[in-house]
Short mmCIF file of C-alpha atoms and ligand atoms in Angstrom, two decimals:
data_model
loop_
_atom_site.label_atom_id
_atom_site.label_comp_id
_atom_site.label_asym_id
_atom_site.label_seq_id
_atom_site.Cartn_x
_atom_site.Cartn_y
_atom_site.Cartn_z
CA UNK A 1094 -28.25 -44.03 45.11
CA UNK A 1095 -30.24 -45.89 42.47
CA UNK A 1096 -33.88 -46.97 42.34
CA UNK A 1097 -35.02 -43.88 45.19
CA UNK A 1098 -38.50 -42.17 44.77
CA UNK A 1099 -38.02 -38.80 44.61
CA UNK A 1100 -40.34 -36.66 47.38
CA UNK A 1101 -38.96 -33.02 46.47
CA UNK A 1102 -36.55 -30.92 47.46
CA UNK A 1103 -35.93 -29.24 50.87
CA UNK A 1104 -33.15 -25.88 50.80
CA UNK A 1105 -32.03 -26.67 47.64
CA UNK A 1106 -31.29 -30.77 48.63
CA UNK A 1107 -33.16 -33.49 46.51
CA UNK A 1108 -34.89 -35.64 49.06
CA UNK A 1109 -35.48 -39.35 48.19
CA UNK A 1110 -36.67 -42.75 49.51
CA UNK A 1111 -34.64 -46.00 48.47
CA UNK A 1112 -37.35 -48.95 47.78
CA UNK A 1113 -35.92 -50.67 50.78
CA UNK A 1114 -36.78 -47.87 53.18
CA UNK A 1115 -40.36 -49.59 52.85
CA UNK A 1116 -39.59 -52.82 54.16
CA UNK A 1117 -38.28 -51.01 57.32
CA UNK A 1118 -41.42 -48.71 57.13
CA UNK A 1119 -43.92 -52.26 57.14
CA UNK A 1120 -41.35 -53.82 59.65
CA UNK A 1121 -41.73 -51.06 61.99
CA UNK A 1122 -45.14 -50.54 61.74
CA UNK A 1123 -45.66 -54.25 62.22
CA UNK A 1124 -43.19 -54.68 65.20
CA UNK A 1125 -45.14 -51.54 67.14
CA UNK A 1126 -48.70 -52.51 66.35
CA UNK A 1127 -47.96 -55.71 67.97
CA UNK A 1128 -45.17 -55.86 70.33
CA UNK A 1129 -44.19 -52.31 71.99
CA UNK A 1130 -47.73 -50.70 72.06
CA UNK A 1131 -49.86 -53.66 72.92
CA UNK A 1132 -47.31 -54.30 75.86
CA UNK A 1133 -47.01 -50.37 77.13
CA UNK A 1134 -50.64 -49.23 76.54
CA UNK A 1135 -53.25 -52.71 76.41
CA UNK A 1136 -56.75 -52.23 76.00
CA UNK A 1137 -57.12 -50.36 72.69
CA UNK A 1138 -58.98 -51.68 69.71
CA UNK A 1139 -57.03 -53.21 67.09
CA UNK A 1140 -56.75 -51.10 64.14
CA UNK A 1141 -55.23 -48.40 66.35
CA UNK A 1142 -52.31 -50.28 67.31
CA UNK A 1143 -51.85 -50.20 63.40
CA UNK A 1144 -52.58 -46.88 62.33
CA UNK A 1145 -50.90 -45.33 65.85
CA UNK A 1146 -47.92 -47.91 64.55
CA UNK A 1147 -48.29 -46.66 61.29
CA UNK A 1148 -47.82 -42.47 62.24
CA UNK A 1149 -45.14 -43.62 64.81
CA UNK A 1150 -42.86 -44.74 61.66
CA UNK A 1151 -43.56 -42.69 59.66
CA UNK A 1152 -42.10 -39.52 62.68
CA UNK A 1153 -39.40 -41.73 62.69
CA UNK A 1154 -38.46 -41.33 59.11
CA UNK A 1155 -38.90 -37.38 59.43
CA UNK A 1156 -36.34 -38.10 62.90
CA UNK A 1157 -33.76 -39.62 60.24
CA UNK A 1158 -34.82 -36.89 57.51
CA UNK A 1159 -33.74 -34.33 60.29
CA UNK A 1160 -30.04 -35.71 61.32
CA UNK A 1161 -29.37 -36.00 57.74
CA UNK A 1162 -31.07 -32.45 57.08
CA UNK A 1163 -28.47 -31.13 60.06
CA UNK A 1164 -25.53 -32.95 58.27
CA UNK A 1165 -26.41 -31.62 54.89
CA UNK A 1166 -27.43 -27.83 56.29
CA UNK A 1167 -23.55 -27.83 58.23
CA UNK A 1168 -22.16 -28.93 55.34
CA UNK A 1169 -23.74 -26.71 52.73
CA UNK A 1170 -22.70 -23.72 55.49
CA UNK A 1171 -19.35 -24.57 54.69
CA UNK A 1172 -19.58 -24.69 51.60
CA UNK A 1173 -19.63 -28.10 50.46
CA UNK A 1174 -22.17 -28.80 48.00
CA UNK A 1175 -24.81 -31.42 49.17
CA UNK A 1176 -26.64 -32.96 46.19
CA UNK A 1177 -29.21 -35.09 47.66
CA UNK A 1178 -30.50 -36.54 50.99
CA UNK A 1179 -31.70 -41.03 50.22
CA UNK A 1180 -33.06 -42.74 53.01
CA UNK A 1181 -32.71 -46.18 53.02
CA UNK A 1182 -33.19 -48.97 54.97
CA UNK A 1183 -29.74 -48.55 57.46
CA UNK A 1184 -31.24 -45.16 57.90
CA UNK A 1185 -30.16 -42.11 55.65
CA UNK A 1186 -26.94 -41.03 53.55
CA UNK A 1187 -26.32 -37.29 52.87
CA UNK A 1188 -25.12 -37.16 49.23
CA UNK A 1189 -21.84 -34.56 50.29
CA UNK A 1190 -20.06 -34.31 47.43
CA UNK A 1191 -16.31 -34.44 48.62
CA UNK A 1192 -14.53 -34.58 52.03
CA UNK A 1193 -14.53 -31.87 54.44
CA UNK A 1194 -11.50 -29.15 53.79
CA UNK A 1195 -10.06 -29.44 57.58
CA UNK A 1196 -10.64 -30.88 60.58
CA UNK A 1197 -12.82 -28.72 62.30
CA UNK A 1198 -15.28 -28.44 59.35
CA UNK A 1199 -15.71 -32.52 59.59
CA UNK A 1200 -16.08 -32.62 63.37
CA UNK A 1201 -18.76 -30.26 63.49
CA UNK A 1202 -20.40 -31.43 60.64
CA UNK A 1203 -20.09 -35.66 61.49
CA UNK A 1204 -21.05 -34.26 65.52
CA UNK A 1205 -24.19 -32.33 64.73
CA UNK A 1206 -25.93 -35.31 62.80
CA UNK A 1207 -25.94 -37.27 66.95
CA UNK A 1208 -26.93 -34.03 68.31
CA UNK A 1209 -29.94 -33.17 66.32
CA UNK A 1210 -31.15 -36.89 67.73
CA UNK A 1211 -30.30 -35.76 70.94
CA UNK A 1212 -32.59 -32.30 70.90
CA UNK A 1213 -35.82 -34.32 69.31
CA UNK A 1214 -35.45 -36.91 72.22
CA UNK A 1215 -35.01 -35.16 74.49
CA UNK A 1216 -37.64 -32.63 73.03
CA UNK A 1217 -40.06 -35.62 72.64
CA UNK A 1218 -39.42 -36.72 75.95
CA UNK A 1219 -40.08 -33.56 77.74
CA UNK A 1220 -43.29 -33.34 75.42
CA UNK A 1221 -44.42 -36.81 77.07
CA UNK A 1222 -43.85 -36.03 80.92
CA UNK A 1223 -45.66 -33.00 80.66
CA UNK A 1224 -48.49 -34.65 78.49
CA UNK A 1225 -49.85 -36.62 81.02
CA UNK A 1226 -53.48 -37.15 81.02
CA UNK A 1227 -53.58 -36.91 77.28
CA UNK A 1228 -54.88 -39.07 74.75
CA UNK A 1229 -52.69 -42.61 75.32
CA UNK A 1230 -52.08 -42.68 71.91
CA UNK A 1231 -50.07 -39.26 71.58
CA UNK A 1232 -48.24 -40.26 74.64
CA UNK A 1233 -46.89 -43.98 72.99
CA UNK A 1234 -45.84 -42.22 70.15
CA UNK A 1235 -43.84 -39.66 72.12
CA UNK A 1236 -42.18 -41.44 73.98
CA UNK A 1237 -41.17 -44.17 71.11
CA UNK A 1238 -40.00 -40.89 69.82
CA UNK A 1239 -37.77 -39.87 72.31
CA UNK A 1240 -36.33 -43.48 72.78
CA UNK A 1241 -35.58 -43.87 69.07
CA UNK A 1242 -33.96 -41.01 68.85
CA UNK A 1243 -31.87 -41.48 71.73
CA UNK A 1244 -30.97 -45.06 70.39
CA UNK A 1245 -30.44 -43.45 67.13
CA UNK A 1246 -27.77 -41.01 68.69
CA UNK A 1247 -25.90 -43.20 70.67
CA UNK A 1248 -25.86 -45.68 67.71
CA UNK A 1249 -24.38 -43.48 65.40
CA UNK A 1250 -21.95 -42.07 67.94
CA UNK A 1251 -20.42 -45.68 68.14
CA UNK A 1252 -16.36 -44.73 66.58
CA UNK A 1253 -17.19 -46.94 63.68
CA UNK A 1254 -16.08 -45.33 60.52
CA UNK A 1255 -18.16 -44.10 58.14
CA UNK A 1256 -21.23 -44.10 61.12
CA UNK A 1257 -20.66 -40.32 62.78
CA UNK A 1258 -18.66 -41.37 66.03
CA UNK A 1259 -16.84 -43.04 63.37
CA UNK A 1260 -16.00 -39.37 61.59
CA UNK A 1261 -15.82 -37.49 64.97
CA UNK A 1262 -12.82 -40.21 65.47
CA UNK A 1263 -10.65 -39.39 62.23
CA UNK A 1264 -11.82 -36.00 62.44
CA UNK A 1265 -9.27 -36.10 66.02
CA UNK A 1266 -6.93 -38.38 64.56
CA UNK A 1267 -6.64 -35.94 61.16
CA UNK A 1268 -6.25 -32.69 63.91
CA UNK A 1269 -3.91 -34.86 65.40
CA UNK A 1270 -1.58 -36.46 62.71
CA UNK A 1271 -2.18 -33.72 60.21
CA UNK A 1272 -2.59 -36.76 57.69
CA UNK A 1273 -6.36 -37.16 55.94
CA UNK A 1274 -5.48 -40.36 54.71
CA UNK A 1275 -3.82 -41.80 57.50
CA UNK A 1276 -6.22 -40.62 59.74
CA UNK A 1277 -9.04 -42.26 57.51
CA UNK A 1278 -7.13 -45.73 57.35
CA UNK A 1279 -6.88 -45.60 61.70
CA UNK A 1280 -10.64 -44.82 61.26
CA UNK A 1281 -11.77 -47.84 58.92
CA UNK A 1282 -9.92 -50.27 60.63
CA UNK A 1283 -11.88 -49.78 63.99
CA UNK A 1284 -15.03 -49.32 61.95
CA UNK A 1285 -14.46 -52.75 60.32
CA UNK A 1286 -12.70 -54.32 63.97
CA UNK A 1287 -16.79 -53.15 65.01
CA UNK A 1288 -18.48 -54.95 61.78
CA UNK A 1289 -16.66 -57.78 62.78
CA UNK A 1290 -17.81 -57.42 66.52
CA UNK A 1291 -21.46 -57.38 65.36
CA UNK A 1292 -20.94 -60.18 62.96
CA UNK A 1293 -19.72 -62.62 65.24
CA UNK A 1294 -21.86 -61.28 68.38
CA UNK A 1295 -24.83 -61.86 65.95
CA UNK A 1296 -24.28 -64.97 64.66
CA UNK A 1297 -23.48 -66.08 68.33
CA UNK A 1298 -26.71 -64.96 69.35
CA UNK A 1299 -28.80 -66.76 66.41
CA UNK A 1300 -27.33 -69.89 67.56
CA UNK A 1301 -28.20 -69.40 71.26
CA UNK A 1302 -31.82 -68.99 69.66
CA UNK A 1303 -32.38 -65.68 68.89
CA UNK A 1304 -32.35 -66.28 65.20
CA UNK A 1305 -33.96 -62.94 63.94
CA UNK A 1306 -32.42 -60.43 65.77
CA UNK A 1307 -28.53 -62.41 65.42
CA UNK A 1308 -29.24 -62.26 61.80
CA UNK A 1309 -30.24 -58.65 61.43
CA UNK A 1310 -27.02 -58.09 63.67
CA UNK A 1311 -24.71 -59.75 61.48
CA UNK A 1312 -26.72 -58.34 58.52
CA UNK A 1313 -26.33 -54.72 59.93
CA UNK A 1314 -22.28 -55.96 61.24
CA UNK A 1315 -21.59 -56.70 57.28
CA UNK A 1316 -23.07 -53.21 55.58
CA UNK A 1317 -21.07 -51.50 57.88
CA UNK A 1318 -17.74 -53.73 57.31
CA UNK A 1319 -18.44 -52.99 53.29
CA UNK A 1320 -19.03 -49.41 53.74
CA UNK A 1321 -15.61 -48.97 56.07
CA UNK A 1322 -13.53 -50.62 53.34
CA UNK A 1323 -15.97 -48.89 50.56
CA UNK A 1324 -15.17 -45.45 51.58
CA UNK A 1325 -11.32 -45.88 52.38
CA UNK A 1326 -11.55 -46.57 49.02
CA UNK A 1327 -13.26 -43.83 47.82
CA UNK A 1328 -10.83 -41.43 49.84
CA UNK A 1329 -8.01 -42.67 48.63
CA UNK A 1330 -9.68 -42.48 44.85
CA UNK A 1331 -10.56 -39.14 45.20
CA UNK A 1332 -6.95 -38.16 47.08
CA UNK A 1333 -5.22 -39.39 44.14
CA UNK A 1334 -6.88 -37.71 41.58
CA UNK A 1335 -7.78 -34.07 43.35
CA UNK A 1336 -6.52 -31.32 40.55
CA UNK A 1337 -6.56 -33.87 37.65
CA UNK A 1338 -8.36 -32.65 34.67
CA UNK A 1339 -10.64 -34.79 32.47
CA UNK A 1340 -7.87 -33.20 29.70
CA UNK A 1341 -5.46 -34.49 31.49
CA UNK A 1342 -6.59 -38.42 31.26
CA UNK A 1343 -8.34 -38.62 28.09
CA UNK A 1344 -7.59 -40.06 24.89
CA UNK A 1345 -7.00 -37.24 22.62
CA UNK A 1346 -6.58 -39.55 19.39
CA UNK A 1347 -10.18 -39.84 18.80
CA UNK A 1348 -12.17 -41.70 15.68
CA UNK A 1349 -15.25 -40.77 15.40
CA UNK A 1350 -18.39 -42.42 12.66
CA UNK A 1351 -21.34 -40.96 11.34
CA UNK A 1352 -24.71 -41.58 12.36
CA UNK A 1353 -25.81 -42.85 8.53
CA UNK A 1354 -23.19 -45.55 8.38
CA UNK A 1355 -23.87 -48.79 8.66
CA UNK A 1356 -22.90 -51.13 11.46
CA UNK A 1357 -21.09 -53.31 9.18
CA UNK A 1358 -18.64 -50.51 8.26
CA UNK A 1359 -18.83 -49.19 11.75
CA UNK A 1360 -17.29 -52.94 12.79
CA UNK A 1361 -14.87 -53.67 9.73
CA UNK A 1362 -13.74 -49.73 9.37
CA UNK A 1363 -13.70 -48.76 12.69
CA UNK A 1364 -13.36 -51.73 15.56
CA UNK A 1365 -11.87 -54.16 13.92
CA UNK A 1366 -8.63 -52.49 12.55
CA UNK A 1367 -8.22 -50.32 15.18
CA UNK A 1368 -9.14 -52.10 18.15
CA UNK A 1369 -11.59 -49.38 19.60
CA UNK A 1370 -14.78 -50.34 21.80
CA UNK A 1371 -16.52 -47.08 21.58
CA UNK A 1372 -16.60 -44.09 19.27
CA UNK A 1373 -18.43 -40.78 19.33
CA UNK A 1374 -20.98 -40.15 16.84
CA UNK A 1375 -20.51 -36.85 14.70
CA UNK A 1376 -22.67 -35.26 12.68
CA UNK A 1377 -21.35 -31.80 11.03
CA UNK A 1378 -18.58 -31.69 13.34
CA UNK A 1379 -21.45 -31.68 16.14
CA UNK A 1380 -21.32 -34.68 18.51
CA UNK A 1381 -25.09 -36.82 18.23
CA UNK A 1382 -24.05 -39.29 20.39
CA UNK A 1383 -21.88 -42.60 21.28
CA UNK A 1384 -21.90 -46.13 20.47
CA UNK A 1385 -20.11 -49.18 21.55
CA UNK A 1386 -19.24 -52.66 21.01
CA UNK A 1387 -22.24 -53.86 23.75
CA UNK A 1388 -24.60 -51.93 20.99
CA UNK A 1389 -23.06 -53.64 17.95
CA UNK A 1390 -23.60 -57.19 19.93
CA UNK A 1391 -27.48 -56.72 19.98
CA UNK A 1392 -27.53 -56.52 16.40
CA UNK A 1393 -27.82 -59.96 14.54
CA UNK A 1394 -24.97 -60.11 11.96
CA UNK A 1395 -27.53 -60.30 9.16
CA UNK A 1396 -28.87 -57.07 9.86
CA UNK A 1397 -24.92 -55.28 9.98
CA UNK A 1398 -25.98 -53.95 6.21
CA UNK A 1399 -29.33 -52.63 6.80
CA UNK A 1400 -28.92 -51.05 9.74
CA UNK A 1401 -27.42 -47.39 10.91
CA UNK A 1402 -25.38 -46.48 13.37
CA UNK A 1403 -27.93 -43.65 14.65
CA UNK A 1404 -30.31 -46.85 15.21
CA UNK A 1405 -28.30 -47.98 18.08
CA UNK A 1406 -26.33 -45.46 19.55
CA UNK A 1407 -26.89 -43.61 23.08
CA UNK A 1408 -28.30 -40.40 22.13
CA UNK A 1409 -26.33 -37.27 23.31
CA UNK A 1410 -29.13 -36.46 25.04
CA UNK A 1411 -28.81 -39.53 27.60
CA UNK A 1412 -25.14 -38.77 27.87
CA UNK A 1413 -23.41 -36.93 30.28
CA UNK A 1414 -21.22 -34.94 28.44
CA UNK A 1415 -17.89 -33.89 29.93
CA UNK A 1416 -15.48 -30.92 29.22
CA UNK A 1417 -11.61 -30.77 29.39
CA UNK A 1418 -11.81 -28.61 32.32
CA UNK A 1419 -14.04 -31.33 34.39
CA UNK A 1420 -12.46 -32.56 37.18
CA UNK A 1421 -11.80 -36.49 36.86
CA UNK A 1422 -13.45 -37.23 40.14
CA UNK A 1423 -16.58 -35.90 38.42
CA UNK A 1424 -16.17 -37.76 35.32
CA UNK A 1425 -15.92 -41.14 37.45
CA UNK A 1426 -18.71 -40.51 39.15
CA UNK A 1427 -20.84 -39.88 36.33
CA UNK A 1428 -19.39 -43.02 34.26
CA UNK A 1429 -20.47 -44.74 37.97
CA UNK A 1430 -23.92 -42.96 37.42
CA UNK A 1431 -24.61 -44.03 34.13
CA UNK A 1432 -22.78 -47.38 34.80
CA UNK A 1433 -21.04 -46.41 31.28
CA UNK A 1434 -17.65 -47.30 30.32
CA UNK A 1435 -16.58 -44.16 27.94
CA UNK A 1436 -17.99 -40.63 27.50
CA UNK A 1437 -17.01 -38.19 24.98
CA UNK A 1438 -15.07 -35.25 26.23
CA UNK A 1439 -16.54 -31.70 24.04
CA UNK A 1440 -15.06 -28.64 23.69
CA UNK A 1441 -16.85 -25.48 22.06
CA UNK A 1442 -19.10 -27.92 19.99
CA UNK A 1443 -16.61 -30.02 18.84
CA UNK A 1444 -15.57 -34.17 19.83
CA UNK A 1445 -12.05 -33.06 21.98
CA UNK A 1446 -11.45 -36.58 23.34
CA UNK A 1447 -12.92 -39.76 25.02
CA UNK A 1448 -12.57 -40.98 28.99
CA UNK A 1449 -12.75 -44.15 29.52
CA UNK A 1450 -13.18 -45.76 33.03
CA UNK A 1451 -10.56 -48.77 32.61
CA UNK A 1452 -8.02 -46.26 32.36
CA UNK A 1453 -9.20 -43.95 34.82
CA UNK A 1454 -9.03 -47.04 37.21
CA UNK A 1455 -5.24 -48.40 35.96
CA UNK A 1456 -3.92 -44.85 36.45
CA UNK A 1457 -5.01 -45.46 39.90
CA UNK A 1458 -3.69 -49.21 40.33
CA UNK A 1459 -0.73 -48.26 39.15
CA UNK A 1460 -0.37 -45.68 41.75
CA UNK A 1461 -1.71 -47.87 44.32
CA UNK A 1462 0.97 -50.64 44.02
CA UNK A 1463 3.76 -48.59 43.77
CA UNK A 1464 2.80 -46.46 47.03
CA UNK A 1465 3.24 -42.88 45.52
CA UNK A 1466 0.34 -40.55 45.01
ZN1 ZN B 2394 -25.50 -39.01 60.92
#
């Protein structure tokens, strides 16, 4: 996920905050210091409601950093690699980087996420009964604690695909049918027949009067219908192109330029005659890096003569090179990444070929509409 501040890594898995995990962190804050506290435990001065608010969030963001650390830590066990942990403002997403390899794998790994919850509720909980007679202030944040987490557990055990009760579901249905995809599809559809739920429940609640909370419903009701359909999607993407090589889908016919021509010759020897919207940029036989039309565009026409093509090109060192033995799931993600269209393919040192996303993406249309894999 884009725009995150990165806080370290934890076993090996890149933790990061998403800029709108801080609008929940102020919300939160905001909505303890002067509704739940003030109502459970009156009396106390009021910069404590605030700071006690304050701590109470930010437990609550090392709760969500814990169920995602229990995904990630099952996952990694079974040898899926887990790239990164993002919390955002819905919560967190473990960055796994592909599906589970059977069903068992995905149940335990979707079911642990609710159960982690579970143990720190019911931890916190126990922590507060006991902890009577103790400062008031370490009791309201324990037992915040232990409700949150328990919210936070049966929330995410809702069959909603892609929450976890969502994955526990398919992970049944694919133990069932013996069919991934099929089993994904059953799962969507009642994760989006939910979304739905939420976004009518919540705009029927604004208009009874509840106007913040029906919005935040319906706001909460349409993530979740995007994500459903979102990672369908994505399974069926990465279904149809498991064992596909980046040599397999690349252009093999490549032109490339050198970095001391000039754009003009780049457009009238190059682009124009050929029809080509990106070309590598080799230098010795060594690849220096790409350019494409978009970098040709923010060049007046004037300038086409005195300027080179090393002046505007990506620099291989910003590129994500790929090799031929890359799989093309990979390669799509990092054009997604880089939100690039092309990257050169290399081989020993040496310009092989060039992926391009359009194609990537009609190879799959093509698939799509005629049913087949
Ligand atoms: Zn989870």
């Amino acid at each position: 996920m884009k725009s995150s501040l990165s806080l370290g890594s934890v076993f090996g898995i890149e933790i990061g905050i998403h800029y709108s995990w801080l609008f929940v962190f102020l919300l939160v804050s905001w909505s303890l210091a002067y509704g739940f506290f003030p109502q459970q435990y009156p009396g106390w001065p009021g910069a404590t409601y605030w700071i006690v608010g304050a701590i109470a969030s930010l437990l609550l963001f090392v709760s969500v950093l814990i169920h995602e650390l229990a995904h990630s830590l099952v996952a990694k066990s079974e040898g899926t690699p887990v790239r990164s942990i993002t919390l955002f403002i819905f919560g967190g997403v473990s960055n796994i980087t592909r599906e589970s390899e059977n069903p068992k794998d995905e149940f335990i790994m979707a079911f642990v996420g609710p159960m982690s919850s579970v143990v720190l509720g019911v931890v916190c909980g126990t922590l507060w009964f006991v902890s009577g007679g103790f400062s008031e202030q370490v009791q309201a944040v324990l037992v915040y604690l232990a409700a949150i987490n328990l919210l936070l557990a049966v929330f995410n055990m809702i069959p909603a695909f892609p929450l976890d009760g969502g994955r526990v579901l398919r992970a049944l249905l694919w133990w069932l049918t013996n069919n991934l995809r099929r089993a994904t599809q059953i799962a969507s559809q009642v994760g989006q027949g939910f979304a739905y739920v939420l976004i009518f429940g919540g705009l029927l609640w604004a208009f009874t009067g509840n106007i913040l909370s029906g919005l935040w419903l319906v706001f909460i009701g349409w993530f979740l219908n995007s994500a459903a359909e979102g990672s369908y999607r994505q399974m069926v993407t990465q279904e149809t192109l498991k064992g596909m090589h980046v040599s397999d889908m690349m252009y093999k016919d490549v032109e490339v330029v050198d970095p001391e021509a000039t754009v003009r010759d780049l457009v009238e020897r190059y682009i124009l005659p050929r029809n080509i919207r990106a070309l590598p940029v080799v230098h010795d036989s060594e690849l220096v890096g790409i350019v494409t039309l978009s970098d040709v565009r923010d060049v007046p026409q004037e300038m086409w003569d005195a300027t080179r093509v090393a002046e505007i090109m990506t620099p291989k060192e910003n590129l994500h090179v790929l090799a031929p033995q890359d799989d093309v799931v990979q390669a799509l993600e990092a054009l997604a990444e880089q939100d690039l269209n092309q990257l050169p393919v290399v081989d020993r040192g040496n310009v092989v070929g060039l992926i391009t996303r359009g194609h990537i993406i009609s190879f799959l249309r093509v698939r799509q509409d005629l049913g087949v894999k």
